[in-house]
Amino acid sequence: MTEQIKETTYTKPIPFKTIDNAPYWDAADAHHLVLQKCTDCGQYAHPPGPACSHCGSQNVIWEDQGTEIFGEIYSYVISYRPFLPGYTMEDCPLVIAVVKLKEQDITIIGNVLNCEPTDIAIGKPVQMIWETINEERAIPQWQLV
Ligand SMILES: [Zn+2]
């Protein structure tokens, strides 16, 4: 019996799915954003967890936000040195941004792709894009709009 092993060229860390965050990553794999929302206080919670991060309620649901996700850069760092396994100097400079979503009162961290570090500033508008990393997985990232 031979076992087929899928080869991938993606060597960086792949986000691990847990019982709490699997719906988020499953949606990301389909290039969608879903967010955890509390049915008691009405707040969105991100990153997701076993209970609402605002009021502690366990009455949380997943709400589809679609594929047109916009926000603005709330904060950022620019990495000029690879510091995680799988990253090389060719990945640098790497823009890592905290993005405040336009429609929802949460922030999501991601890389701002396809830009020069000098183009980045707090308050600049960005759109979520999904970086396909292998046959099964995709990661939410950002690009300037
Ligand atoms: Zn709540």
GROMACS .gro file of N, CA and C and ligand atoms in nm:
model
  436
    1MET      N    1   0.085  -0.119   0.000
    1MET     CA    2   0.000   0.000   0.000
    1MET      C    3   0.088   0.124   0.000
    2THR      N    4   0.062   0.211  -0.093
    2THR     CA    5   0.139   0.335  -0.099
    2THR      C    6   0.055   0.450  -0.045
    3GLU      N    7   0.122   0.536   0.020
    3GLU     CA    8   0.054   0.652   0.077
    3GLU      C    9   0.094   0.775  -0.002
    4GLN      N   10  -0.005   0.849  -0.046
    4GLN     CA   11   0.025   0.971  -0.119
    4GLN      C   12   0.048   1.085  -0.021
    5ILE      N   13   0.162   1.147  -0.034
    5ILE     CA   14   0.193   1.261   0.051
    5ILE      C   15   0.190   1.386  -0.035
    6LYS      N   16   0.104   1.478   0.004
    6LYS     CA   17   0.096   1.603  -0.070
    6LYS      C   18   0.215   1.691  -0.035
    7GLU      N   19   0.280   1.735  -0.138
    7GLU     CA   20   0.393   1.825  -0.116
    7GLU      C   21   0.343   1.968  -0.121
    8THR      N   22   0.398   2.049  -0.039
    8THR     CA   23   0.363   2.190  -0.041
    8THR      C   24   0.491   2.271  -0.037
    9THR      N   25   0.486   2.384  -0.103
    9THR     CA   26   0.602   2.471  -0.102
    9THR      C   27   0.590   2.574   0.011
   10TYR      N   28   0.474   2.576   0.078
   10TYR     CA   29   0.455   2.672   0.186
   10TYR      C   30   0.523   2.620   0.312
   11THR      N   31   0.624   2.692   0.358
   11THR     CA   32   0.704   2.642   0.470
   11THR      C   33   0.683   2.721   0.599
   12LYS      N   34   0.597   2.821   0.593
   12LYS     CA   35   0.574   2.904   0.712
   12LYS      C   36   0.472   2.837   0.804
   13PRO      N   37   0.463   2.884   0.927
   13PRO     CA   38   0.364   2.825   1.019
   13PRO      C   39   0.222   2.838   0.963
   14ILE      N   40   0.144   2.732   0.977
   14ILE     CA   41   0.004   2.732   0.932
   14ILE      C   42  -0.084   2.740   1.056
   15PRO      N   43  -0.178   2.834   1.059
   15PRO     CA   44  -0.264   2.848   1.178
   15PRO      C   45  -0.331   2.716   1.213
   16PHE      N   46  -0.328   2.682   1.340
   16PHE     CA   47  -0.381   2.556   1.390
   16PHE      C   48  -0.529   2.573   1.423
   17LYS      N   49  -0.610   2.482   1.371
   17LYS     CA   50  -0.753   2.487   1.400
   17LYS      C   51  -0.781   2.422   1.535
   18THR      N   52  -0.858   2.491   1.617
   18THR     CA   53  -0.899   2.438   1.747
   18THR      C   54  -1.052   2.433   1.751
   19ILE      N   55  -1.106   2.377   1.858
   19ILE     CA   56  -1.252   2.371   1.872
   19ILE      C   57  -1.312   2.511   1.876
   20ASP      N   58  -1.235   2.608   1.924
   20ASP     CA   59  -1.286   2.745   1.936
   20ASP      C   60  -1.273   2.825   1.806
   21ASN      N   61  -1.169   2.800   1.726
   21ASN     CA   62  -1.147   2.888   1.610
   21ASN      C   63  -1.172   2.819   1.476
   22ALA      N   64  -1.207   2.691   1.475
   22ALA     CA   65  -1.222   2.617   1.348
   22ALA      C   66  -1.319   2.685   1.251
   23PRO      N   67  -1.434   2.737   1.297
   23PRO     CA   68  -1.524   2.802   1.200
   23PRO      C   69  -1.458   2.923   1.132
   24TYR      N   70  -1.376   2.995   1.206
   24TYR     CA   71  -1.305   3.110   1.148
   24TYR      C   72  -1.211   3.066   1.036
   25TRP      N   73  -1.131   2.962   1.065
   25TRP     CA   74  -1.033   2.916   0.965
   25TRP      C   75  -1.100   2.840   0.852
   26ASP      N   76  -1.207   2.765   0.881
   26ASP     CA   77  -1.280   2.696   0.774
   26ASP      C   78  -1.335   2.799   0.675
   27ALA      N   79  -1.389   2.908   0.727
   27ALA     CA   80  -1.441   3.013   0.639
   27ALA      C   81  -1.328   3.080   0.561
   28ALA      N   82  -1.215   3.103   0.629
   28ALA     CA   83  -1.100   3.164   0.561
   28ALA      C   84  -1.055   3.075   0.445
   29ASP      N   85  -1.057   2.944   0.466
   29ASP     CA   86  -1.018   2.852   0.360
   29ASP      C   87  -1.108   2.868   0.237
   30ALA      N   88  -1.233   2.910   0.260
   30ALA     CA   89  -1.329   2.933   0.151
   30ALA      C   90  -1.333   3.080   0.112
   31HIS      N   91  -1.235   3.157   0.158
   31HIS     CA   92  -1.224   3.301   0.127
   31HIS      C   93  -1.348   3.379   0.172
   32HIS      N   94  -1.388   3.351   0.294
   32HIS     CA   95  -1.498   3.421   0.359
   32HIS      C   96  -1.450   3.464   0.497
   33LEU      N   97  -1.518   3.564   0.552
   33LEU     CA   98  -1.492   3.599   0.692
   33LEU      C   99  -1.616   3.565   0.773
   34VAL      N  100  -1.599   3.485   0.876
   34VAL     CA  101  -1.705   3.469   0.976
   34VAL      C  102  -1.650   3.518   1.109
   35LEU      N  103  -1.736   3.576   1.188
   35LEU     CA  104  -1.694   3.628   1.318
   35LEU      C  105  -1.783   3.570   1.427
   36GLN      N  106  -1.724   3.552   1.543
   36GLN     CA  107  -1.799   3.507   1.658
   36GLN      C  108  -1.873   3.628   1.716
   37LYS      N  109  -2.002   3.606   1.746
   37LYS     CA  110  -2.084   3.714   1.800
   37LYS      C  111  -2.162   3.663   1.920
   38CYS      N  112  -2.171   3.746   2.021
   38CYS     CA  113  -2.244   3.712   2.143
   38CYS      C  114  -2.390   3.747   2.127
   39THR      N  115  -2.479   3.650   2.155
   39THR     CA  116  -2.622   3.677   2.141
   39THR      C  117  -2.678   3.746   2.266
   40ASP      N  118  -2.599   3.756   2.373
   40ASP     CA  119  -2.645   3.826   2.493
   40ASP      C  120  -2.612   3.975   2.489
   41CYS      N  121  -2.486   4.010   2.457
   41CYS     CA  122  -2.449   4.152   2.456
   41CYS      C  123  -2.435   4.209   2.315
   42GLY      N  124  -2.437   4.121   2.214
   42GLY     CA  125  -2.436   4.169   2.076
   42GLY      C  126  -2.300   4.207   2.022
   43GLN      N  127  -2.194   4.184   2.099
   43GLN     CA  128  -2.060   4.223   2.056
   43GLN      C  129  -1.995   4.111   1.974
   44TYR      N  130  -1.913   4.154   1.878
   44TYR     CA  131  -1.828   4.058   1.809
   44TYR      C  132  -1.706   4.030   1.896
   45ALA      N  133  -1.651   3.912   1.883
   45ALA     CA  134  -1.531   3.876   1.960
   45ALA      C  135  -1.428   3.819   1.864
   46HIS      N  136  -1.309   3.873   1.870
   46HIS     CA  137  -1.199   3.822   1.789
   46HIS      C  138  -1.068   3.849   1.861
   47PRO      N  139  -0.978   3.753   1.874
   47PRO     CA  140  -0.993   3.617   1.824
   47PRO      C  141  -1.101   3.540   1.900
   48PRO      N  142  -1.158   3.438   1.835
   48PRO     CA  143  -1.268   3.366   1.897
   48PRO      C  144  -1.223   3.284   2.017
   49GLY      N  145  -1.318   3.257   2.105
   49GLY     CA  146  -1.289   3.178   2.224
   49GLY      C  147  -1.412   3.102   2.268
   50PRO      N  148  -1.402   3.033   2.381
   50PRO     CA  149  -1.515   2.952   2.429
   50PRO      C  150  -1.630   3.036   2.485
   51ALA      N  151  -1.603   3.165   2.512
   51ALA     CA  152  -1.707   3.251   2.567
   51ALA      C  153  -1.683   3.394   2.518
   52CYS      N  154  -1.786   3.477   2.533
   52CYS     CA  155  -1.777   3.617   2.491
   52CYS      C  156  -1.668   3.689   2.572
   53SER      N  157  -1.579   3.757   2.501
   53SER     CA  158  -1.471   3.828   2.571
   53SER      C  159  -1.518   3.958   2.635
   54HIS      N  160  -1.642   3.998   2.608
   54HIS     CA  161  -1.695   4.122   2.667
   54HIS      C  162  -1.775   4.094   2.795
   55CYS      N  163  -1.865   3.992   2.789
   55CYS     CA  164  -1.954   3.970   2.904
   55CYS      C  165  -1.941   3.830   2.963
   56GLY      N  166  -1.863   3.743   2.900
   56GLY     CA  167  -1.842   3.609   2.956
   56GLY      C  168  -1.948   3.508   2.918
   57SER      N  169  -2.051   3.551   2.846
   57SER     CA  170  -2.157   3.458   2.808
   57SER      C  171  -2.104   3.350   2.715
   58GLN      N  172  -2.160   3.230   2.729
   58GLN     CA  173  -2.124   3.121   2.638
   58GLN      C  174  -2.219   3.113   2.519
   59ASN      N  175  -2.312   3.207   2.512
   59ASN     CA  176  -2.408   3.210   2.401
   59ASN      C  177  -2.348   3.287   2.283
   60VAL      N  178  -2.257   3.221   2.215
   60VAL     CA  179  -2.191   3.282   2.100
   60VAL      C  180  -2.227   3.206   1.973
   61ILE      N  181  -2.244   3.281   1.866
   61ILE     CA  182  -2.276   3.222   1.736
   61ILE      C  183  -2.172   3.269   1.635
   62TRP      N  184  -2.176   3.210   1.518
   62TRP     CA  185  -2.087   3.253   1.409
   62TRP      C  186  -2.170   3.324   1.306
   63GLU      N  187  -2.124   3.442   1.266
   63GLU     CA  188  -2.198   3.522   1.171
   63GLU      C  189  -2.113   3.547   1.047
   64ASP      N  190  -2.169   3.515   0.931
   64ASP     CA  191  -2.096   3.532   0.805
   64ASP      C  192  -2.091   3.681   0.769
   65GLN      N  193  -1.971   3.730   0.744
   65GLN     CA  194  -1.952   3.871   0.708
   65GLN      C  195  -1.929   3.888   0.557
   66GLY      N  196  -1.926   3.776   0.485
   66GLY     CA  197  -1.910   3.784   0.340
   66GLY      C  198  -1.765   3.790   0.297
   67THR      N  199  -1.745   3.847   0.179
   67THR     CA  200  -1.613   3.847   0.118
   67THR      C  201  -1.559   3.987   0.092
   68GLU      N  202  -1.642   4.088   0.113
   68GLU     CA  203  -1.599   4.226   0.092
   68GLU      C  204  -1.575   4.288   0.228
   69ILE      N  205  -1.453   4.275   0.277
   69ILE     CA  206  -1.420   4.317   0.413
   69ILE      C  207  -1.322   4.434   0.407
   70PHE      N  208  -1.363   4.545   0.465
   70PHE     CA  209  -1.279   4.664   0.461
   70PHE      C  210  -1.246   4.710   0.603
   71GLY      N  211  -1.135   4.782   0.612
   71GLY     CA  212  -1.096   4.836   0.741
   71GLY      C  213  -0.990   4.942   0.721
   72GLU      N  214  -0.931   4.984   0.833
   72GLU     CA  215  -0.821   5.078   0.823
   72GLU      C  216  -0.712   5.036   0.920
   73ILE      N  217  -0.589   5.074   0.884
   73ILE     CA  218  -0.474   5.034   0.966
   73ILE      C  219  -0.481   5.108   1.099
   74TYR      N  220  -0.489   5.029   1.205
   74TYR     CA  221  -0.495   5.083   1.341
   74TYR      C  222  -0.355   5.096   1.398
   75SER      N  223  -0.270   4.999   1.367
   75SER     CA  224  -0.131   5.000   1.410
   75SER      C  225  -0.055   4.902   1.322
   76TYR      N  226   0.076   4.913   1.321
   76TYR     CA  227   0.154   4.821   1.239
   76TYR      C  228   0.299   4.818   1.283
   77VAL      N  229   0.368   4.712   1.243
   77VAL     CA  230   0.513   4.705   1.255
   77VAL      C  231   0.565   4.657   1.120
   78ILE      N  232   0.687   4.693   1.091
   78ILE     CA  233   0.752   4.645   0.970
   78ILE      C  234   0.872   4.563   1.013
   79SER      N  235   0.871   4.436   0.971
   79SER     CA  236   0.980   4.347   1.008
   79SER      C  237   1.083   4.344   0.896
   80TYR      N  238   1.207   4.375   0.932
   80TYR     CA  239   1.317   4.373   0.835
   80TYR      C  240   1.404   4.250   0.851
   81ARG      N  241   1.363   4.163   0.946
   81ARG     CA  242   1.437   4.040   0.971
   81ARG      C  243   1.338   3.926   0.988
   82PRO      N  244   1.361   3.814   0.925
   82PRO     CA  245   1.270   3.701   0.947
   82PRO      C  246   1.285   3.649   1.090
   83PHE      N  247   1.173   3.635   1.159
   83PHE     CA  248   1.183   3.593   1.299
   83PHE      C  249   1.099   3.470   1.330
   84LEU      N  250   1.028   3.417   1.230
   84LEU     CA  251   0.950   3.296   1.251
   84LEU      C  252   1.004   3.186   1.160
   85PRO      N  253   0.987   3.060   1.198
   85PRO     CA  254   1.032   2.950   1.113
   85PRO      C  255   0.971   2.959   0.974
   86GLY      N  256   1.050   2.935   0.873
   86GLY     CA  257   0.999   2.935   0.736
   86GLY      C  258   1.011   3.068   0.665
   87TYR      N  259   1.029   3.174   0.739
   87TYR     CA  260   1.044   3.307   0.678
   87TYR      C  261   1.190   3.327   0.640
   88THR      N  262   1.211   3.397   0.529
   88THR     CA  263   1.346   3.426   0.484
   88THR      C  264   1.358   3.576   0.459
   89MET      N  265   1.478   3.619   0.428
   89MET     CA  266   1.499   3.761   0.397
   89MET      C  267   1.415   3.803   0.276
   90GLU      N  268   1.381   3.706   0.189
   90GLU     CA  269   1.299   3.741   0.071
   90GLU      C  270   1.158   3.782   0.110
   91ASP      N  271   1.115   3.745   0.232
   91ASP     CA  272   0.982   3.785   0.280
   91ASP      C  273   0.983   3.924   0.340
   92CYS      N  274   1.100   3.981   0.356
   92CYS     CA  275   1.113   4.110   0.422
   92CYS      C  276   1.139   4.221   0.320
   93PRO      N  277   1.102   4.344   0.349
   93PRO     CA  278   1.030   4.383   0.470
   93PRO      C  279   0.885   4.331   0.469
   94LEU      N  280   0.839   4.290   0.585
   94LEU     CA  281   0.706   4.235   0.602
   94LEU      C  282   0.623   4.331   0.687
   95VAL      N  283   0.511   4.372   0.632
   95VAL     CA  284   0.424   4.465   0.704
   95VAL      C  285   0.319   4.385   0.781
   96ILE      N  286   0.320   4.397   0.912
   96ILE     CA  287   0.225   4.328   0.999
   96ILE      C  288   0.135   4.435   1.060
   97ALA      N  289   0.006   4.425   1.031
   97ALA     CA  290  -0.083   4.534   1.071
   97ALA      C  291  -0.198   4.485   1.157
   98VAL      N  292  -0.237   4.570   1.251
   98VAL     CA  293  -0.362   4.554   1.324
   98VAL      C  294  -0.464   4.639   1.250
   99VAL      N  295  -0.569   4.574   1.199
   99VAL     CA  296  -0.667   4.645   1.118
   99VAL      C  297  -0.800   4.653   1.192
  100LYS      N  298  -0.852   4.775   1.203
  100LYS     CA  299  -0.984   4.797   1.261
  100LYS      C  300  -1.086   4.784   1.150
  101LEU      N  301  -1.180   4.689   1.166
  101LEU     CA  302  -1.278   4.668   1.061
  101LEU      C  303  -1.373   4.786   1.052
  102LYS      N  304  -1.421   4.810   0.929
  102LYS     CA  305  -1.510   4.923   0.905
  102LYS      C  306  -1.649   4.900   0.963
  103GLU      N  307  -1.701   4.777   0.947
  103GLU     CA  308  -1.839   4.749   0.984
  103GLU      C  309  -1.852   4.691   1.126
  104GLN      N  310  -1.747   4.629   1.175
  104GLN     CA  311  -1.755   4.559   1.303
  104GLN      C  312  -1.651   4.620   1.397
  105ASP      N  313  -1.684   4.624   1.525
  105ASP     CA  314  -1.597   4.688   1.623
  105ASP      C  315  -1.492   4.589   1.674
  106ILE      N  316  -1.409   4.542   1.584
  106ILE     CA  317  -1.299   4.453   1.621
  106ILE      C  318  -1.177   4.483   1.536
  107THR      N  319  -1.064   4.427   1.578
  107THR     CA  320  -0.942   4.437   1.498
  107THR      C  321  -0.898   4.296   1.461
  108ILE      N  322  -0.835   4.285   1.344
  108ILE     CA  323  -0.778   4.159   1.298
  108ILE      C  324  -0.636   4.185   1.250
  109ILE      N  325  -0.544   4.102   1.295
  109ILE     CA  326  -0.404   4.116   1.257
  109ILE      C  327  -0.377   4.038   1.129
  110GLY      N  328  -0.300   4.097   1.041
  110GLY     CA  329  -0.259   4.027   0.920
  110GLY      C  330  -0.144   4.101   0.855
  111ASN      N  331  -0.091   4.041   0.751
  111ASN     CA  332   0.014   4.109   0.675
  111ASN      C  333  -0.051   4.195   0.568
  112VAL      N  334   0.009   4.311   0.541
  112VAL     CA  335  -0.036   4.392   0.428
  112VAL      C  336   0.054   4.353   0.311
  113LEU      N  337  -0.007   4.289   0.212
  113LEU     CA  338   0.069   4.234   0.100
  113LEU      C  339   0.077   4.335  -0.014
  114ASN      N  340   0.169   4.311  -0.105
  114ASN     CA  341   0.179   4.386  -0.231
  114ASN      C  342   0.193   4.536  -0.209
  115CYS      N  343   0.277   4.576  -0.115
  115CYS     CA  344   0.295   4.719  -0.091
  115CYS      C  345   0.439   4.746  -0.051
  116GLU      N  346   0.475   4.872  -0.058
  116GLU     CA  347   0.604   4.916  -0.007
  116GLU      C  348   0.583   4.966   0.136
  117PRO      N  349   0.679   4.942   0.225
  117PRO     CA  350   0.663   4.990   0.362
  117PRO      C  351   0.635   5.140   0.371
  118THR      N  352   0.688   5.217   0.275
  118THR     CA  353   0.666   5.362   0.277
  118THR      C  354   0.521   5.398   0.243
  119ASP      N  355   0.445   5.302   0.188
  119ASP     CA  356   0.303   5.328   0.157
  119ASP      C  357   0.214   5.311   0.280
  120ILE      N  358   0.268   5.256   0.387
  120ILE     CA  359   0.187   5.221   0.504
  120ILE      C  360   0.179   5.338   0.601
  121ALA      N  361   0.060   5.362   0.652
  121ALA     CA  362   0.041   5.463   0.756
  121ALA      C  363  -0.084   5.428   0.835
  122ILE      N  364  -0.085   5.469   0.959
  122ILE     CA  365  -0.204   5.450   1.042
  122ILE      C  366  -0.320   5.526   0.978
  123GLY      N  367  -0.435   5.460   0.971
  123GLY     CA  368  -0.553   5.522   0.913
  123GLY      C  369  -0.575   5.489   0.767
  124LYS      N  370  -0.476   5.431   0.700
  124LYS     CA  371  -0.493   5.399   0.558
  124LYS      C  372  -0.596   5.286   0.540
  125PRO      N  373  -0.682   5.299   0.438
  125PRO     CA  374  -0.784   5.196   0.415
  125PRO      C  375  -0.724   5.071   0.351
  126VAL      N  376  -0.774   4.957   0.396
  126VAL     CA  377  -0.729   4.828   0.344
  126VAL      C  378  -0.850   4.738   0.320
  127GLN      N  379  -0.828   4.636   0.240
  127GLN     CA  380  -0.930   4.535   0.213
  127GLN      C  381  -0.872   4.398   0.244
  128MET      N  382  -0.957   4.311   0.298
  128MET     CA  383  -0.912   4.175   0.325
  128MET      C  384  -0.900   4.097   0.196
  129ILE      N  385  -0.788   4.024   0.185
  129ILE     CA  386  -0.769   3.929   0.076
  129ILE      C  387  -0.728   3.797   0.141
  130TRP      N  388  -0.742   3.688   0.067
  130TRP     CA  389  -0.708   3.558   0.125
  130TRP      C  390  -0.592   3.500   0.048
  131GLU      N  391  -0.483   3.475   0.120
  131GLU     CA  392  -0.363   3.418   0.060
  131GLU      C  393  -0.375   3.266   0.065
  132THR      N  394  -0.388   3.205  -0.051
  132THR     CA  395  -0.394   3.059  -0.058
  132THR      C  396  -0.253   3.004  -0.034
  133ILE      N  397  -0.239   2.919   0.067
  133ILE     CA  398  -0.106   2.870   0.102
  133ILE      C  399  -0.084   2.725   0.062
  134ASN      N  400  -0.192   2.649   0.044
  134ASN     CA  401  -0.181   2.512  -0.010
  134ASN      C  402  -0.318   2.472  -0.062
  135GLU      N  403  -0.335   2.344  -0.093
  135GLU     CA  404  -0.460   2.300  -0.155
  135GLU      C  405  -0.582   2.320  -0.063
  136GLU      N  406  -0.558   2.323   0.067
  136GLU     CA  407  -0.670   2.326   0.161
  136GLU      C  408  -0.683   2.454   0.241
  137ARG      N  409  -0.575   2.528   0.254
  137ARG     CA  410  -0.578   2.638   0.349
  137ARG      C  411  -0.555   2.774   0.283
  138ALA      N  412  -0.616   2.875   0.344
  138ALA     CA  413  -0.595   3.014   0.303
  138ALA      C  414  -0.591   3.100   0.429
  139ILE      N  415  -0.516   3.209   0.422
  139ILE     CA  416  -0.498   3.296   0.538
  139ILE      C  417  -0.549   3.435   0.505
  140PRO      N  418  -0.631   3.493   0.593
  140PRO     CA  419  -0.675   3.631   0.570
  140PRO      C  420  -0.555   3.727   0.580
  141GLN      N  421  -0.541   3.810   0.479
  141GLN     CA  422  -0.437   3.912   0.477
  141GLN      C  423  -0.501   4.042   0.434
  142TRP      N  424  -0.421   4.143   0.414
  142TRP     CA  425  -0.474   4.275   0.377
  142TRP      C  426  -0.400   4.331   0.257
  143GLN      N  427  -0.467   4.422   0.186
  143GLN     CA  428  -0.399   4.501   0.085
  143GLN      C  429  -0.457   4.642   0.088
  144LEU      N  430  -0.372   4.738   0.051
  144LEU     CA  431  -0.417   4.876   0.047
  144LEU      C  432  -0.522   4.894  -0.062
  145VAL      N  433  -0.617   4.982  -0.038
  145VAL     CA  434  -0.718   5.013  -0.141
  145VAL      C  435  -0.710   5.160  -0.178
  146ZN      ZN  436  -2.127   3.911   2.536
   0.00000   0.00000   0.00000
